[in-house]
Amino acid sequence: MKKLGSMMLFFICTVYSLFAQDIKTVKYEQMMETIAEKGNKLIIVNFWATWCVPCVEEIPHFVSVFNQYKIQADLDILFVSLDRAANLKEVEGFVTVNQMPGELLLLDDAKRFNEWIPKVHPDWGGNIPATAFYRDGKLLEFHPTALTEEELTHIIVKLKQS
Amino acid sequence: MRQMKNLTLILLLILAHVGVKAQYGIGDQATDFSLQGVDGKTISLSDYTDAKGYIVIFTCNTCPFAVAYEDRINALDKKYKALGFPVIAINPNDPEVSPKDNMAAMSQRATDKNFSFPYLLDLGQEIYPQYGALRTPHVFVLNKEGGQNIVRYIGAIDNNHEDANDVSERYVEDAVDALLKGAQIKTEKTVAIGCDIKVKK
């Protein structure tokens, strides 16, 4: 009986995960661990929020460029939402509609903004969108502005390992 | 003659570029301005002859962070105007790019929220780049020193935009309190997440 119960649970979880985008709510340290775990893939980290108009505008470009280059440039992508944790449902809706690939985090670390923003990059004023490129947990480039499809492609081509 | 024209153009471009790049640091002298407010009057820092300094806040109607801080900005003005540090709010967004930030919408917002401070529009977007405002809300605390307005704090209002009741660091209040006492400001610069400024296309 117990076995059946756990099988049911497993089944429900599997089915659920097929339909729901899994967004992890994290603090800064967990976000950095997630980046480091990607090892020597080139990883794009995009800071965004549903309330940020230029972020929402650039995300479809990120999705299409990522899908185009993920294999040939050995890419991974991490979308870090800076929405309030209370707005998780809204974030989930946006992520599903836009078919956002890669890993999805909600950085719920509002009270420590002044601590972790300079750790991401000393010149970052906290304005979003902002995009960082990492490999082996090391920051390669940081752009605290919106990126066009061309700009993003250019950076990926430049940073990919031949 | 044409060369002259080209040279002038290049010089202008360089100047424009420098203008955009410039960003005040602590101890820099801040520029005065003449900007129109929601009541139709044009306001300058120099109008406040009795002020000891100013709390200049770049903010707007449309950013959820700015909206979350409206009551706290009102409270700052109520507390510090009497002590010689009035709040001067400036909306840096281009009203064509962001129509909900136009003068009529600002006026409505100021009435709805009973703003006790002037709410000015940086029409032409010449002031915010000189200050180096990057987002809304972005605060610059100025202190009058020898007839000049010196930048003494740059950054966020406090450390919790989400919940005014769960704030543990009140950066702007601490900075102004220190200036009033003639003491050293503990935290002179902070960064925070905010909305970017909507620049004229």
CSV table of C-alpha atoms in Angstrom, one decimal:
chain,number,residue,atom,x,y,z
A,1,MET,CA,0.0,0.0,0.0
A,2,LYS,CA,2.8,2.3,1.0
A,3,LYS,CA,4.6,1.4,-2.2
A,4,LEU,CA,1.5,2.2,-4.3
A,5,GLY,CA,1.3,5.5,-2.6
A,6,SER,CA,4.8,6.5,-3.4
A,7,MET,CA,4.4,5.3,-7.0
A,8,MET,CA,1.3,7.5,-7.3
A,9,LEU,CA,3.3,10.4,-5.9
A,10,PHE,CA,6.1,9.8,-8.3
A,11,PHE,CA,3.6,9.7,-11.2
A,12,ILE,CA,1.9,12.9,-10.1
A,13,CYS,CA,5.2,14.7,-9.7
A,14,THR,CA,6.4,13.6,-13.2
A,15,VAL,CA,3.2,14.6,-14.9
A,16,TYR,CA,3.2,17.9,-13.0
A,17,SER,CA,6.8,18.7,-14.0
A,18,LEU,CA,5.9,18.2,-17.7
A,19,PHE,CA,3.5,21.1,-17.5
A,20,ALA,CA,4.8,23.4,-14.9
A,21,GLN,CA,8.0,25.4,-15.3
A,22,ASP,CA,10.1,24.8,-12.2
A,23,ILE,CA,11.2,28.1,-10.8
A,24,LYS,CA,13.5,27.9,-7.8
A,25,THR,CA,13.4,30.7,-5.3
A,26,VAL,CA,17.0,31.3,-4.1
A,27,LYS,CA,19.4,33.7,-2.3
A,28,TYR,CA,22.5,35.1,-3.9
A,29,GLU,CA,24.8,32.3,-2.7
A,30,GLN,CA,22.5,29.6,-4.2
A,31,MET,CA,22.5,31.4,-7.5
A,32,MET,CA,26.3,31.5,-7.6
A,33,GLU,CA,26.4,27.7,-6.8
A,34,THR,CA,24.0,27.1,-9.6
A,35,ILE,CA,26.3,29.0,-12.0
A,36,ALA,CA,29.4,27.2,-10.8
A,37,GLU,CA,27.7,23.8,-11.2
A,38,LYS,CA,27.4,24.4,-14.9
A,39,GLY,CA,31.1,23.8,-15.2
A,40,ASN,CA,32.8,24.7,-18.5
A,41,LYS,CA,29.7,25.4,-20.5
A,42,LEU,CA,29.3,29.0,-21.5
A,43,ILE,CA,26.5,30.2,-19.4
A,44,ILE,CA,24.3,33.3,-20.0
A,45,VAL,CA,22.8,34.8,-16.9
A,46,ASN,CA,19.9,37.2,-17.6
A,47,PHE,CA,18.6,39.4,-14.8
A,48,TRP,CA,15.0,40.3,-15.6
A,49,ALA,CA,11.5,40.9,-14.0
A,50,THR,CA,8.0,40.8,-15.3
A,51,TRP,CA,7.6,44.5,-14.5
A,52,CYS,CA,10.6,45.6,-16.5
A,53,VAL,CA,9.5,46.6,-20.0
A,54,PRO,CA,12.9,46.4,-21.8
A,55,CYS,CA,13.6,43.0,-20.1
A,56,VAL,CA,10.3,41.6,-21.3
A,57,GLU,CA,11.1,42.9,-24.8
A,58,GLU,CA,14.5,41.3,-25.0
A,59,ILE,CA,13.6,37.8,-23.7
A,60,PRO,CA,12.2,36.5,-27.0
A,61,HIS,CA,15.5,37.4,-28.6
A,62,PHE,CA,17.4,35.5,-25.9
A,63,VAL,CA,15.2,32.5,-26.4
A,64,SER,CA,15.7,32.4,-30.1
A,65,VAL,CA,19.5,33.0,-30.0
A,66,PHE,CA,19.9,30.4,-27.3
A,67,ASN,CA,17.9,27.8,-29.1
A,68,GLN,CA,20.0,28.5,-32.2
A,69,TYR,CA,23.4,28.3,-30.6
A,70,LYS,CA,23.0,26.0,-27.6
A,71,ILE,CA,24.7,23.0,-29.2
A,72,GLN,CA,27.3,24.6,-31.4
A,73,ALA,CA,28.5,27.0,-28.7
A,74,ASP,CA,28.0,24.6,-25.8
A,75,LEU,CA,25.6,27.0,-24.1
A,76,ASP,CA,23.4,27.1,-21.1
A,77,ILE,CA,21.1,29.8,-19.9
A,78,LEU,CA,19.9,30.9,-16.5
A,79,PHE,CA,17.1,33.4,-16.2
A,80,VAL,CA,17.1,35.2,-12.9
A,81,SER,CA,13.9,36.9,-12.1
A,82,LEU,CA,14.0,39.8,-9.6
A,83,ASP,CA,10.2,39.8,-9.1
A,84,ARG,CA,8.8,39.6,-5.6
A,85,ALA,CA,8.5,36.1,-4.4
A,86,ALA,CA,4.8,36.8,-3.8
A,87,ASN,CA,4.5,37.2,-7.6
A,88,LEU,CA,5.8,33.8,-8.4
A,89,LYS,CA,2.5,32.8,-10.3
A,90,GLU,CA,2.9,35.8,-12.6
A,91,VAL,CA,6.5,34.8,-13.3
A,92,GLU,CA,5.5,31.2,-14.0
A,93,GLY,CA,2.8,32.4,-16.5
A,94,PHE,CA,5.3,34.6,-18.4
A,95,VAL,CA,7.9,31.8,-18.5
A,96,THR,CA,5.4,29.3,-19.9
A,97,VAL,CA,4.0,31.7,-22.5
A,98,ASN,CA,7.4,32.6,-23.7
A,99,GLN,CA,8.7,29.0,-23.5
A,100,MET,CA,11.8,30.2,-21.7
A,101,PRO,CA,14.5,27.5,-21.8
A,102,GLY,CA,17.3,26.7,-19.4
A,103,GLU,CA,17.2,27.1,-15.7
A,104,LEU,CA,14.9,29.5,-13.9
A,105,LEU,CA,15.5,31.2,-10.6
A,106,LEU,CA,13.7,33.8,-8.6
A,107,LEU,CA,16.3,35.8,-6.6
A,108,ASP,CA,14.4,36.6,-3.4
A,109,ASP,CA,17.1,38.6,-1.7
A,110,ALA,CA,15.6,42.1,-1.6
A,111,LYS,CA,17.1,43.2,1.8
A,112,ARG,CA,20.6,42.4,0.7
A,113,PHE,CA,20.6,44.2,-2.7
A,114,ASN,CA,23.3,46.5,-1.6
A,115,GLU,CA,25.5,43.4,-0.7
A,116,TRP,CA,25.1,41.2,-3.7
A,117,ILE,CA,24.7,43.6,-6.6
A,118,PRO,CA,28.4,44.8,-6.3
A,119,LYS,CA,29.4,41.1,-6.0
A,120,VAL,CA,27.9,40.4,-9.4
A,121,HIS,CA,29.8,43.3,-10.8
A,122,PRO,CA,31.3,46.3,-9.0
A,123,ASP,CA,30.0,48.8,-11.6
A,124,TRP,CA,26.5,47.5,-11.6
A,125,GLY,CA,24.0,50.1,-10.3
A,126,GLY,CA,21.2,47.5,-10.1
A,127,ASN,CA,19.4,48.6,-13.3
A,128,ILE,CA,17.9,45.8,-15.3
A,129,PRO,CA,18.0,44.2,-17.8
A,130,ALA,CA,21.5,43.1,-17.1
A,131,THR,CA,23.3,40.0,-18.6
A,132,ALA,CA,26.4,38.2,-17.4
A,133,PHE,CA,28.4,35.5,-19.1
A,134,TYR,CA,30.2,32.9,-17.0
A,135,ARG,CA,32.4,29.8,-17.6
A,136,ASP,CA,33.7,27.6,-14.8
A,137,GLY,CA,32.0,29.9,-12.3
A,138,LYS,CA,34.1,32.8,-13.6
A,139,LEU,CA,32.6,36.0,-14.9
A,140,LEU,CA,33.7,36.7,-18.5
A,141,GLU,CA,31.5,39.7,-19.5
A,142,PHE,CA,28.8,41.8,-17.9
A,143,HIS,CA,26.4,44.1,-19.7
A,144,PRO,CA,24.0,46.2,-17.6
A,145,THR,CA,21.9,47.1,-20.6
A,146,ALA,CA,19.4,45.5,-23.0
A,147,LEU,CA,21.0,43.4,-25.7
A,148,THR,CA,19.8,43.1,-29.3
A,149,GLU,CA,19.8,39.7,-31.1
A,150,GLU,CA,22.9,40.8,-33.0
A,151,GLU,CA,24.8,41.9,-29.9
A,152,LEU,CA,23.9,38.7,-28.1
A,153,THR,CA,25.0,36.6,-31.0
A,154,HIS,CA,28.2,38.5,-31.4
A,155,ILE,CA,29.1,38.0,-27.7
A,156,ILE,CA,28.3,34.2,-27.9
A,157,VAL,CA,30.4,33.8,-31.0
A,158,LYS,CA,33.3,35.7,-29.4
A,159,LEU,CA,33.2,33.7,-26.1
A,160,LYS,CA,32.6,30.2,-27.4
A,161,GLN,CA,35.5,27.8,-27.3
A,162,SER,CA,36.7,26.7,-30.7
B,1,MET,CA,33.8,75.4,-44.2
B,2,ARG,CA,32.4,71.9,-44.4
B,3,GLN,CA,35.4,70.7,-42.4
B,4,MET,CA,34.5,73.3,-39.7
B,5,LYS,CA,31.0,71.9,-39.6
B,6,ASN,CA,32.2,68.4,-39.3
B,7,LEU,CA,34.5,69.4,-36.5
B,8,THR,CA,31.7,71.2,-34.7
B,9,LEU,CA,29.6,68.1,-35.1
B,10,ILE,CA,32.3,65.8,-33.7
B,11,LEU,CA,32.9,68.2,-30.8
B,12,LEU,CA,29.2,68.2,-30.1
B,13,LEU,CA,29.1,64.4,-30.2
B,14,ILE,CA,32.0,64.2,-27.8
B,15,LEU,CA,30.3,66.6,-25.4
B,16,ALA,CA,27.0,64.7,-25.6
B,17,HIS,CA,28.8,61.5,-24.9
B,18,VAL,CA,30.6,63.0,-21.9
B,19,GLY,CA,27.3,64.4,-20.7
B,20,VAL,CA,25.8,60.9,-20.8
B,21,LYS,CA,28.7,59.3,-19.1
B,22,ALA,CA,29.2,61.8,-16.3
B,23,GLN,CA,28.1,60.6,-13.0
B,24,TYR,CA,28.4,62.4,-9.7
B,25,GLY,CA,30.5,60.9,-7.0
B,26,ILE,CA,30.5,61.8,-3.3
B,27,GLY,CA,31.9,65.3,-2.8
B,28,ASP,CA,31.0,66.5,-6.3
B,29,GLN,CA,29.2,69.8,-6.8
B,30,ALA,CA,25.6,69.2,-8.1
B,31,THR,CA,24.1,71.4,-10.8
B,32,ASP,CA,21.0,73.5,-10.2
B,33,PHE,CA,18.1,73.2,-12.7
B,34,SER,CA,14.9,74.9,-13.7
B,35,LEU,CA,12.2,72.3,-14.3
B,36,GLN,CA,8.5,72.6,-14.5
B,37,GLY,CA,6.4,70.9,-11.8
B,38,VAL,CA,2.9,69.5,-11.7
B,39,ASP,CA,1.5,72.8,-10.4
B,40,GLY,CA,2.9,74.5,-13.5
B,41,LYS,CA,5.6,76.4,-11.6
B,42,THR,CA,9.2,76.2,-12.5
B,43,ILE,CA,11.4,75.1,-9.6
B,44,SER,CA,15.1,75.5,-9.0
B,45,LEU,CA,17.2,74.5,-6.0
B,46,SER,CA,18.2,78.2,-5.5
B,47,ASP,CA,14.5,79.0,-4.8
B,48,TYR,CA,14.9,77.4,-1.4
B,49,THR,CA,17.0,80.1,0.2
B,50,ASP,CA,16.6,78.7,3.7
B,51,ALA,CA,17.5,75.1,2.8
B,52,LYS,CA,20.5,73.4,4.4
B,53,GLY,CA,20.4,70.9,1.6
B,54,TYR,CA,18.1,68.8,-0.6
B,55,ILE,CA,16.9,65.3,-1.0
B,56,VAL,CA,16.7,65.0,-4.8
B,57,ILE,CA,14.9,61.9,-5.9
B,58,PHE,CA,14.6,60.7,-9.5
B,59,THR,CA,11.3,58.8,-9.5
B,60,CYS,CA,8.3,58.3,-11.8
B,61,ASN,CA,4.7,57.1,-12.0
B,62,THR,CA,5.2,53.8,-13.7
B,63,CYS,CA,8.0,51.9,-12.0
B,64,PRO,CA,6.7,49.5,-9.3
B,65,PHE,CA,9.7,50.3,-7.1
B,66,ALA,CA,8.9,54.0,-7.3
B,67,VAL,CA,5.3,53.4,-6.5
B,68,ALA,CA,6.3,51.2,-3.5
B,69,TYR,CA,8.2,54.1,-2.2
B,70,GLU,CA,5.7,56.9,-2.7
B,71,ASP,CA,4.4,57.0,0.9
B,72,ARG,CA,8.0,56.8,2.2
B,73,ILE,CA,9.0,59.8,0.0
B,74,ASN,CA,6.1,61.8,1.4
B,75,ALA,CA,7.2,60.8,4.9
B,76,LEU,CA,10.8,61.9,4.2
B,77,ASP,CA,9.6,65.3,2.9
B,78,LYS,CA,7.3,65.8,5.9
B,79,LYS,CA,10.1,65.0,8.3
B,80,TYR,CA,13.0,66.8,6.7
B,81,LYS,CA,11.5,69.8,5.0
B,82,ALA,CA,11.1,71.4,8.5
B,83,LEU,CA,14.7,70.5,9.3
B,84,GLY,CA,16.0,72.2,6.1
B,85,PHE,CA,16.2,69.3,3.7
B,86,PRO,CA,13.2,69.3,1.4
B,87,VAL,CA,12.5,66.5,-1.1
B,88,ILE,CA,12.6,67.5,-4.7
B,89,ALA,CA,11.3,64.7,-7.0
B,90,ILE,CA,12.2,64.7,-10.7
B,91,ASN,CA,10.7,62.3,-13.2
B,92,PRO,CA,13.5,61.5,-15.7
B,93,ASN,CA,11.4,59.4,-18.1
B,94,ASP,CA,10.7,60.7,-21.6
B,95,PRO,CA,6.9,61.2,-21.8
B,96,GLU,CA,6.7,60.0,-25.4
B,97,VAL,CA,8.4,56.7,-24.7
B,98,SER,CA,6.5,56.3,-21.4
B,99,PRO,CA,3.1,58.2,-21.9
B,100,LYS,CA,2.0,57.3,-18.3
B,101,ASP,CA,4.9,59.5,-17.1
B,102,ASN,CA,3.6,62.6,-18.9
B,103,MET,CA,2.9,65.8,-17.0
B,104,ALA,CA,-0.9,65.2,-16.9
B,105,ALA,CA,-0.3,61.7,-15.4
B,106,MET,CA,2.2,63.1,-13.0
B,107,SER,CA,-0.2,65.8,-11.9
B,108,GLN,CA,-2.9,63.1,-11.3
B,109,ARG,CA,-0.5,61.0,-9.3
B,110,ALA,CA,0.6,63.9,-7.2
B,111,THR,CA,-3.0,64.8,-6.3
B,112,ASP,CA,-4.0,61.1,-5.7
B,113,LYS,CA,-1.1,60.6,-3.3
B,114,ASN,CA,-1.1,64.0,-1.8
B,115,PHE,CA,2.6,64.7,-2.6
B,116,SER,CA,3.9,67.3,-0.2
B,117,PHE,CA,6.9,67.9,-2.4
B,118,PRO,CA,7.5,69.4,-5.9
B,119,TYR,CA,7.3,66.7,-8.6
B,120,LEU,CA,9.2,68.0,-11.7
B,121,LEU,CA,9.6,66.7,-15.2
B,122,ASP,CA,13.1,66.5,-16.7
B,123,LEU,CA,11.7,67.4,-20.1
B,124,GLY,CA,14.5,67.2,-22.6
B,125,GLN,CA,16.4,64.8,-20.3
B,126,GLU,CA,19.3,67.2,-19.6
B,127,ILE,CA,19.4,66.9,-15.8
B,128,TYR,CA,19.3,63.2,-14.9
B,129,PRO,CA,22.4,62.3,-17.1
B,130,GLN,CA,24.4,65.0,-15.3
B,131,TYR,CA,23.5,63.6,-11.9
B,132,GLY,CA,24.1,60.1,-13.3
B,133,ALA,CA,20.7,58.7,-12.2
B,134,LEU,CA,20.5,55.2,-13.5
B,135,ARG,CA,17.1,54.0,-12.3
B,136,THR,CA,13.9,55.0,-10.5
B,137,PRO,CA,13.9,55.7,-7.6
B,138,HIS,CA,17.5,57.0,-7.3
B,139,VAL,CA,18.3,59.5,-4.5
B,140,PHE,CA,21.0,62.2,-4.3
B,141,VAL,CA,21.3,63.9,-1.0
B,142,LEU,CA,22.9,67.4,-1.4
B,143,ASN,CA,24.4,69.5,1.3
B,144,LYS,CA,24.9,73.2,1.0
B,145,GLU,CA,28.5,74.0,1.7
B,146,GLY,CA,29.9,77.4,1.0
B,147,GLY,CA,27.2,78.3,-1.4
B,148,GLN,CA,27.6,75.1,-3.4
B,149,ASN,CA,25.4,72.0,-3.4
B,150,ILE,CA,27.7,69.1,-2.6
B,151,VAL,CA,26.6,65.4,-3.2
B,152,ARG,CA,26.8,63.6,0.1
B,153,TYR,CA,24.8,60.4,-0.5
B,154,ILE,CA,23.8,58.5,-3.7
B,155,GLY,CA,21.6,55.4,-3.8
B,156,ALA,CA,18.5,53.8,-2.4
B,157,ILE,CA,16.0,55.1,0.2
B,158,ASP,CA,16.3,52.1,2.4
B,159,ASN,CA,17.1,48.4,2.2
B,160,ASN,CA,13.6,47.0,1.6
B,161,HIS,CA,11.5,48.2,-1.3
B,162,GLU,CA,9.1,45.4,-0.8
B,163,ASP,CA,8.0,46.0,2.8
B,164,ALA,CA,8.3,49.4,4.6
B,165,ASN,CA,7.7,47.6,7.9
B,166,ASP,CA,10.7,45.3,7.4
B,167,VAL,CA,13.4,47.9,6.8
B,168,SER,CA,16.6,47.6,8.8
B,169,GLU,CA,18.8,50.3,7.1
B,170,ARG,CA,17.3,53.7,6.4
B,171,TYR,CA,20.1,55.1,4.2
B,172,VAL,CA,18.6,58.5,3.3
B,173,GLU,CA,17.4,59.3,6.8
B,174,ASP,CA,20.8,58.2,8.3
B,175,ALA,CA,22.6,60.4,5.8
B,176,VAL,CA,20.5,63.5,6.4
B,177,ASP,CA,20.6,63.0,10.2
B,178,ALA,CA,24.4,62.8,10.0
B,179,LEU,CA,24.6,66.0,8.0
B,180,LEU,CA,22.3,67.8,10.4
B,181,LYS,CA,24.6,66.7,13.3
B,182,GLY,CA,27.7,67.5,11.3
B,183,ALA,CA,28.7,63.8,11.7
B,184,GLN,CA,30.3,61.4,9.2
B,185,ILE,CA,27.8,59.6,7.0
B,186,LYS,CA,28.1,55.8,7.6
B,187,THR,CA,26.9,54.6,4.2
B,188,GLU,CA,27.5,57.2,1.4
B,189,LYS,CA,26.6,55.0,-1.6
B,190,THR,CA,24.2,52.1,-2.1
B,191,VAL,CA,22.9,50.2,-5.1
B,192,ALA,CA,19.5,48.7,-5.5
B,193,ILE,CA,17.3,47.1,-8.2
B,194,GLY,CA,15.1,49.6,-9.9
B,195,CYS,CA,13.6,50.4,-13.3
B,196,ASP,CA,15.8,51.8,-16.0
B,197,ILE,CA,15.2,55.4,-17.2
B,198,LYS,CA,13.1,55.6,-20.4
B,199,VAL,CA,15.3,57.5,-22.8
B,200,LYS,CA,14.0,59.5,-25.8
B,201,LYS,CA,14.4,57.5,-29.0
